[in-house]
Protein backbone atom coordinates (compact mmCIF):
# COMPACT_ATOMS: atom_id res chain seq x y z
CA UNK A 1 115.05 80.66 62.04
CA UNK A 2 114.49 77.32 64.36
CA UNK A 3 113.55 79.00 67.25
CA UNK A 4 111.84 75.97 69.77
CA UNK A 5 110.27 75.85 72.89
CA UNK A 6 112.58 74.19 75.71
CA UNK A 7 112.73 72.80 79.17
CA UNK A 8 115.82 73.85 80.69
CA UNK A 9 115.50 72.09 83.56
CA UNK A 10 118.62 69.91 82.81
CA UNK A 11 120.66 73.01 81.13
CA UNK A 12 121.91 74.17 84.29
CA UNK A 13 123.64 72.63 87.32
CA UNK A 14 120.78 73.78 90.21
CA UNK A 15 118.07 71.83 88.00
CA UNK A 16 116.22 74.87 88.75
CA UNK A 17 112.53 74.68 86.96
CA UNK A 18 112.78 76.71 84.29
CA UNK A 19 111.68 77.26 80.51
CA UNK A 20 112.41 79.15 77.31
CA UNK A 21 109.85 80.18 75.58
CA UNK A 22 112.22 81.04 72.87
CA UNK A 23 115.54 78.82 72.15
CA UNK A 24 118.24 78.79 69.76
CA UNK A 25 121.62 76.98 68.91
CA UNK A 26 124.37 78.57 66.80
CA UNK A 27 128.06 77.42 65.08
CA UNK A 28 129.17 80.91 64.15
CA UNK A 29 128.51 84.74 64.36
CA UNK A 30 125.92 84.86 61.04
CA UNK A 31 123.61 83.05 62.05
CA UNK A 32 123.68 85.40 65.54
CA UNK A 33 123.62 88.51 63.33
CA UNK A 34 120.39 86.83 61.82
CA UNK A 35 119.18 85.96 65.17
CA UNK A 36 119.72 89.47 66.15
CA UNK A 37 117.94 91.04 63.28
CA UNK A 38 115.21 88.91 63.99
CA UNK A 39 114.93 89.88 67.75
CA UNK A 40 115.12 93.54 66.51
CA UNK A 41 112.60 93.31 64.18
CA UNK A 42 109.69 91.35 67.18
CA UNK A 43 111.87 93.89 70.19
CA UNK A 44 113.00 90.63 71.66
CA UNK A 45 116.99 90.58 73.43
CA UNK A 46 119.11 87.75 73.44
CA UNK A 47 119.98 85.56 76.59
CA UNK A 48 123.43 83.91 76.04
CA UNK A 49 124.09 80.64 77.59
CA UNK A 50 126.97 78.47 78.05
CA UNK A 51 126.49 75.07 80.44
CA UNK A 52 124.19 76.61 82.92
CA UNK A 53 126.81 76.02 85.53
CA UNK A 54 127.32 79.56 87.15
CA UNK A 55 124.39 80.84 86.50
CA UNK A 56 120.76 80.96 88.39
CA UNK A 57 117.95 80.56 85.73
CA UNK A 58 114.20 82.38 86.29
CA UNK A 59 111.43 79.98 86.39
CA UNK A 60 110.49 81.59 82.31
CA UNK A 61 112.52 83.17 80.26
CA UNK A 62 111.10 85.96 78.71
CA UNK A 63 113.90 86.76 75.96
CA UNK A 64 115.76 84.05 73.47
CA UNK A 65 117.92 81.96 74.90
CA UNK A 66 121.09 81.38 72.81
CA UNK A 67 123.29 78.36 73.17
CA UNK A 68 126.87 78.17 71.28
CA UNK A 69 127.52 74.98 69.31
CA UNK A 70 131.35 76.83 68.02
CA UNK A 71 133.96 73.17 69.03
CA UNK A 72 136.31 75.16 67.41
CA UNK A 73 139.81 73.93 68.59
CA UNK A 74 143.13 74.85 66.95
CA UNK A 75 146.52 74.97 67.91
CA UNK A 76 149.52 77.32 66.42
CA UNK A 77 152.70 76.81 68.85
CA UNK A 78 151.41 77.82 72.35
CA UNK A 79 148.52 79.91 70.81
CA UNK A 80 145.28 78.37 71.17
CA UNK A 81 141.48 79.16 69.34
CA UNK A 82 138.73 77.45 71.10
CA UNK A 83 135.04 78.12 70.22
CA UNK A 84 132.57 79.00 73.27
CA UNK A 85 130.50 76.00 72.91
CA UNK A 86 133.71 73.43 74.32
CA UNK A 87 133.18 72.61 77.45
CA UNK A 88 136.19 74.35 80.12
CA UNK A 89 137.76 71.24 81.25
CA UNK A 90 137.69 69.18 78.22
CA UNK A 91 139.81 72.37 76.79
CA UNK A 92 142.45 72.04 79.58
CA UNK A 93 143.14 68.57 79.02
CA UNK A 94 143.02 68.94 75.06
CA UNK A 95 145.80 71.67 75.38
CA UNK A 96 147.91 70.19 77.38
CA UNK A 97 147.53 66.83 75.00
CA UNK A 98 148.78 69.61 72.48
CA UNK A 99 151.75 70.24 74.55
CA UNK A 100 150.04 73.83 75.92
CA UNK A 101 150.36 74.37 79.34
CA UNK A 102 149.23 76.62 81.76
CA UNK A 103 145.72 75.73 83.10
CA UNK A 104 146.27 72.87 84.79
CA UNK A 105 145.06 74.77 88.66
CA UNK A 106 141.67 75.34 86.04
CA UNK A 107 141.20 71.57 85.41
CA UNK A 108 137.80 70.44 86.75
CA UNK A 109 136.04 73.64 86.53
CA UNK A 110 132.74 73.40 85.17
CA UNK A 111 131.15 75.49 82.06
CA UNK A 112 131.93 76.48 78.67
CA UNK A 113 134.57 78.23 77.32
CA UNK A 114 132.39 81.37 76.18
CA UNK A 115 131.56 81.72 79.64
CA UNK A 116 134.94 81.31 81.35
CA UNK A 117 136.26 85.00 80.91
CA UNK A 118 132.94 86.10 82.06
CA UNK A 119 133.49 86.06 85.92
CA UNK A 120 137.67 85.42 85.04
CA UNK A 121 137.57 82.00 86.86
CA UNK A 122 139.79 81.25 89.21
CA UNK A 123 141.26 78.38 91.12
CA UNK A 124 144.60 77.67 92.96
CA UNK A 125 146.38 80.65 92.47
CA UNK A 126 145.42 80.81 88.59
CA UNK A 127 143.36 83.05 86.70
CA UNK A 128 141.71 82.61 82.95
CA UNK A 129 142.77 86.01 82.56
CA UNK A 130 146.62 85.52 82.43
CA UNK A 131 146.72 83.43 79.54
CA UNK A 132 143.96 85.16 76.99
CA UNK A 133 145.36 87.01 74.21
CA UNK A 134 142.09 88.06 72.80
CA UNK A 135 138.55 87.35 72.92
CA UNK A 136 135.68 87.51 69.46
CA UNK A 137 132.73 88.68 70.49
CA UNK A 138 129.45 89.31 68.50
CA UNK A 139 127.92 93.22 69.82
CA UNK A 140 124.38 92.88 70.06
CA UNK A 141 124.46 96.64 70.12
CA UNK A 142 126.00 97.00 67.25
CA UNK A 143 125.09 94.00 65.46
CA UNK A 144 128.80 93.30 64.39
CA UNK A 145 131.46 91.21 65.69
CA UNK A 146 133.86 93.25 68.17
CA UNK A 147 137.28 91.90 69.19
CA UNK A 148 138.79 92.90 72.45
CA UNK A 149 142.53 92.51 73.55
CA UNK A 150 143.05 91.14 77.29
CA UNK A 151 143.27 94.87 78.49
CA UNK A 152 140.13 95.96 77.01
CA UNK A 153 138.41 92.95 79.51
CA UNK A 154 139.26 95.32 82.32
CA UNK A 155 139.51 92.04 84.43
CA UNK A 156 139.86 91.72 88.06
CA UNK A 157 138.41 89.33 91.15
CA UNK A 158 136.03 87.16 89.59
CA UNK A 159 135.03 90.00 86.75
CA UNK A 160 135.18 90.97 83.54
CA UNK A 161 133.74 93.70 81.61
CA UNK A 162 131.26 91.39 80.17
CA UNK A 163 129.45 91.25 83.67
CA UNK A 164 128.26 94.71 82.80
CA UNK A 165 127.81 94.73 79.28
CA UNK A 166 125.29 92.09 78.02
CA UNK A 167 125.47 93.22 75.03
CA UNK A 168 128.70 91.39 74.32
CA UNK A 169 128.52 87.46 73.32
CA UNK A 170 131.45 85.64 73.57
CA UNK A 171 132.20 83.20 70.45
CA UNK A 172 136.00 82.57 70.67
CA UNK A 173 138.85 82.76 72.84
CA UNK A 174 142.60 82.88 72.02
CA UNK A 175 145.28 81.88 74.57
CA UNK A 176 149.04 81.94 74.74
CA UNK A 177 149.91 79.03 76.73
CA UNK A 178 153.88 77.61 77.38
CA UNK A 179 155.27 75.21 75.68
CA UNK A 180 157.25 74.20 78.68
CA UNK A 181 155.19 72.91 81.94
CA UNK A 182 155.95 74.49 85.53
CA UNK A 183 153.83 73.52 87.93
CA UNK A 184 152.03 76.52 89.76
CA UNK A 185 151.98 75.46 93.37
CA UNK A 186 151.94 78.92 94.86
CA UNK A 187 148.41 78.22 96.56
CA UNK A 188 150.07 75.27 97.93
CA UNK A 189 151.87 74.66 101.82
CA UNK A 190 154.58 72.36 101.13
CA UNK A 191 153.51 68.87 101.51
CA UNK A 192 150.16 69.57 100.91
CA UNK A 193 149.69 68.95 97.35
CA UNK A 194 152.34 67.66 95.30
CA UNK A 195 153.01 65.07 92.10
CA UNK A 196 155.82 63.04 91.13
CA UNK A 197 157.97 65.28 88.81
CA UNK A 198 158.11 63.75 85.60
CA UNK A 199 160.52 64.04 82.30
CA UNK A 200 157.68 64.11 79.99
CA UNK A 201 156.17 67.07 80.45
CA UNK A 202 152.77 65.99 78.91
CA UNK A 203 152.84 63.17 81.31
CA UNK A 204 153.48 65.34 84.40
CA UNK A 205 150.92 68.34 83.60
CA UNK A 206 148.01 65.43 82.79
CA UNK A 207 149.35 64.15 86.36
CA UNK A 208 149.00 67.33 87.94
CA UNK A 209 145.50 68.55 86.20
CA UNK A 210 144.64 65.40 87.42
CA UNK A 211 145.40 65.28 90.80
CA UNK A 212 143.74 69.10 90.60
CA UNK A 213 140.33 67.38 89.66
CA UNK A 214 141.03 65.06 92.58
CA UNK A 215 140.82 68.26 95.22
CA UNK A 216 138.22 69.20 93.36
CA UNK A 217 135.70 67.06 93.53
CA UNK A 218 136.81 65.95 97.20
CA UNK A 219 135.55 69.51 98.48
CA UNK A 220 133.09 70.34 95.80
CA UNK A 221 129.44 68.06 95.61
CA UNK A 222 129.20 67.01 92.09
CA UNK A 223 126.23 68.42 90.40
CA UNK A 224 124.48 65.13 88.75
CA UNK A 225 124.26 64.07 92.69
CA UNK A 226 124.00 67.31 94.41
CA UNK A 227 122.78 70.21 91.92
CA UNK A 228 124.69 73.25 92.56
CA UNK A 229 126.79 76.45 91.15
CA UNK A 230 130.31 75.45 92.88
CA UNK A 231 131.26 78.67 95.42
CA UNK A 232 128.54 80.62 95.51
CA UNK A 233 130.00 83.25 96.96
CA UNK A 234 133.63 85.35 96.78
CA UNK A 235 136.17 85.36 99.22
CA UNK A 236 136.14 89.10 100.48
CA UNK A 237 138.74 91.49 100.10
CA UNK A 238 138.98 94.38 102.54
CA UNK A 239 141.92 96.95 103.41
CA UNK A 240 144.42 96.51 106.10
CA UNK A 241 143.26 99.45 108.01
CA UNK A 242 139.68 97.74 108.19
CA UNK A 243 141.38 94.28 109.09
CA UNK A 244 143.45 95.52 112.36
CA UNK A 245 140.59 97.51 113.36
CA UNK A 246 137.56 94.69 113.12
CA UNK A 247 138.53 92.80 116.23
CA UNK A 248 136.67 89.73 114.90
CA UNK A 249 138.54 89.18 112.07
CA UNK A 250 141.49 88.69 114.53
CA UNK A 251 140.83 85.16 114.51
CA UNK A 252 140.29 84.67 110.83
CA UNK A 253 143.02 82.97 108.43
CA UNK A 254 144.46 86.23 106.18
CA UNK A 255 143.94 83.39 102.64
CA UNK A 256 145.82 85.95 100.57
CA UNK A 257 146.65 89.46 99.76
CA UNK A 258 145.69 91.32 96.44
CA UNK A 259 147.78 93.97 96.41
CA UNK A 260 146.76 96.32 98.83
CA UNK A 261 144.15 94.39 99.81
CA UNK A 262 143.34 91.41 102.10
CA UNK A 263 141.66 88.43 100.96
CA UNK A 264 139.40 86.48 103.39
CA UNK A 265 138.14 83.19 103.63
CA UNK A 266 134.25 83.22 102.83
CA UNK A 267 133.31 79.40 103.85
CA UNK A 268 135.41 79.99 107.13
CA UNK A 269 133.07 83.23 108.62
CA UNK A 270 130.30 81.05 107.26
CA UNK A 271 131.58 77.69 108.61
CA UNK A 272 132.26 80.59 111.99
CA UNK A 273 128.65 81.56 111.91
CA UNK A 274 127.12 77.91 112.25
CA UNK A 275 125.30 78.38 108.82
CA UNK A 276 127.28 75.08 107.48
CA UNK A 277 124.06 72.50 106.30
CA UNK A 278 121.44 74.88 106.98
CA UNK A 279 118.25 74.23 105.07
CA UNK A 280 115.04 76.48 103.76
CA UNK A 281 112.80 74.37 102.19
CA UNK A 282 114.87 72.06 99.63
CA UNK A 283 117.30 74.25 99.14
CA UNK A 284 120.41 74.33 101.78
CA UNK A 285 124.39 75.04 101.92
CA UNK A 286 126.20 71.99 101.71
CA UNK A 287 127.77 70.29 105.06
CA UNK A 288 130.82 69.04 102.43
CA UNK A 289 131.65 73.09 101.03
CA UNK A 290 130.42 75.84 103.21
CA UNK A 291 130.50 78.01 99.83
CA UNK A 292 127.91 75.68 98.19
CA UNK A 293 124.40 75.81 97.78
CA UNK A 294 122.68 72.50 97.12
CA UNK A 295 119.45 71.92 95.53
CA UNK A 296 117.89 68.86 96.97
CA UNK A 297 114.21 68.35 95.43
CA UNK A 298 112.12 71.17 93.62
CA UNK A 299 113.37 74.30 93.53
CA UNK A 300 113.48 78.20 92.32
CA UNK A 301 115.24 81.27 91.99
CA UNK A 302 113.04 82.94 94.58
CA UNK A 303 114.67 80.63 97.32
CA UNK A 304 117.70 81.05 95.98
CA UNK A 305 117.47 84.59 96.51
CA UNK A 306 116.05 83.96 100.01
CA UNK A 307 118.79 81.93 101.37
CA UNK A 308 121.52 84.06 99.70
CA UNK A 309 120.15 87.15 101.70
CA UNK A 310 120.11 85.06 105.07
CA UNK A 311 123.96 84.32 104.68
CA UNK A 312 124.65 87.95 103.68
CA UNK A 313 122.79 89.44 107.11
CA UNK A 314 124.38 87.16 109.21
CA UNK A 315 127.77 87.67 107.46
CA UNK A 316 127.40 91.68 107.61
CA UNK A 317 125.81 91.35 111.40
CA UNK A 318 128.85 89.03 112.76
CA UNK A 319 131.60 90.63 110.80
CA UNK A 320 130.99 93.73 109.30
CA UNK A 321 131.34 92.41 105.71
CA UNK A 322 128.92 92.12 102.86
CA UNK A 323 129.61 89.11 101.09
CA UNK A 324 129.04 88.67 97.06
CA UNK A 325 127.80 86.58 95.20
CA UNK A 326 129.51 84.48 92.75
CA UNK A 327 126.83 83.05 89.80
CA UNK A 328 124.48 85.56 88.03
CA UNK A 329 121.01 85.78 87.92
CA UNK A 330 119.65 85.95 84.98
């Protein structure tokens, strides 16, 4: 059992000080059933990580932290296997190379993709969750590996049913992609966004994830500059009996309705607010992305913590609305 001693400092995208007392990397479920035995046996749980990129680390971790090395990539038709150790955007790319579309709005995202179903990311008017077929998971519970079909995910908004249950580990994900690209510009105002249409429909998806990584990055800081966890918080949704009776949200964009619902813009009641660059300490939301928090020296979770509930009283005081947050602590 290599268990080691590591700095994880440069493991996730705040560079928030932080270190495992206990660390391990695995290819494949065994050698997490023996990892799990062992924690068992010295009443230890295990900590699963992906990239560290939507998640807020404590300054020690007091379990094992386990990192997936599965690069598992194979293609059948428009199904797709990937292992939770690839990295998100290096899968998009590699299925549409593979003539797989489908996940183009996803390109640029950052993480793993064990860790993509987790909070069902989201970009563009696309969703992780409409293209998974199945997920393998190992059960820490019941020291086995479980699989679960995309109903048994119970996904939604930016969640999954492996928010709740840390018992379940990720290893593999299964899509069913199209073997014919159509551009999903349904986020899009005409005009706004668009890409030469092209014959080759390789050509014109790589075009389009492309240009997707492009908006990206224009709106987003990028984390080797700027450590951060993207949005850190989700766009509200509240009912349209609560809309047309909070006079302040009168003024507010409506960014999109979830079936009932009414989905709000979070950066514009915090851009509304004045809280846009606002600083505690070294820690402060970016003036580029209202949504983002930006580390900019030395750093912990505590702060974190501190600034997040400053945004959320202000939010709640000015509009009635509790915002939530997007990365987990953990």
């Amino acid at each position: 059992m290599n268990l080691i001693k590591k700095n994880l400092k440069h493991h996730n995208s705040f560079r928030l000080s932080s270190e495992a007392e206990l660390f391990f990397e695995y290819e494949n479920p065994n050698e997490l059933k023996k990892l799990n035995d062992y924690c068992r046996k010295n009443n230890l749980r295990i900590c699963a990580l992906g990239e560290g990129t939507n998640t807020i680390f404590p300054r020690n971790f007091k379990d094992v932290v386990a990192k997936s090395k599965n690069k598992k990539f194979k293609v059948d038709k428009n199904t797709v296997k990937i292992g939770a150790g690839v990295n998100w955007n290096e899968a998009v790319f590699k299925t549409i190379k593979n003539g797989c579309f489908g996940l183009e709005n996803l390109a640029g995202i950052p993480g793993s993709v064990g860790a993509a179903p987790i909070q069902n990311i989201g970009a563009y008017g696309s969703e992780i969750s409409e293209f998974i077929k199945n997920l393998e998971c190992f059960d820490i519970k019941k020291n086995k590996v479980v699989n679960f079909l995309n109903k048994d995910c119970k996904f939604g908004y930016r969640k999954s049913v492996f928010q709740l249950n840390k018992d379940l580990i990720i290893n593999e994900v299964t899509l069913t992609l199209n073997q014919k690209f159509s551009p999903n510009s349904s986020y899009f105002s005409p005009g706004i966004f668009s890409v030469k249409e092209d014959s080759n429909d390789i050509e014109y998806a790589m075009n389009w994830a492309n240009k997707i990584v492009e908006l990206r990055e224009s709106k987003i800081p990028n984390t080797s500059d700027y450590p951060n966890v993207g949005s850190f918080f989700k766009n509200p949704l509240v009912s349209e009996k609560f809309f047309q009776n909070n006079k302040k949200l009168e003024k507010l964009k409506t960014f999109k309705r979830e079936g009932e619902q009414i989905k709000l813009s979070a950066a514009e009641m915090i851009d509304k607010s004045d809280l846009k660059g606002m600083r505690l300490n070294n820690l402060g939301i970016s003036s580029k992305h209202s949504l983002v928090f930006v580390n900019f020296g030395i750093t912990t979770s505590r702060e974190v913590k501190e600034l997040e509930n400053r945004v959320i009283d202000v939010i709640m005081a000015t509009y009635g609305i509790k915002l939530e947050r997007e990365p987990i602590y953990l």
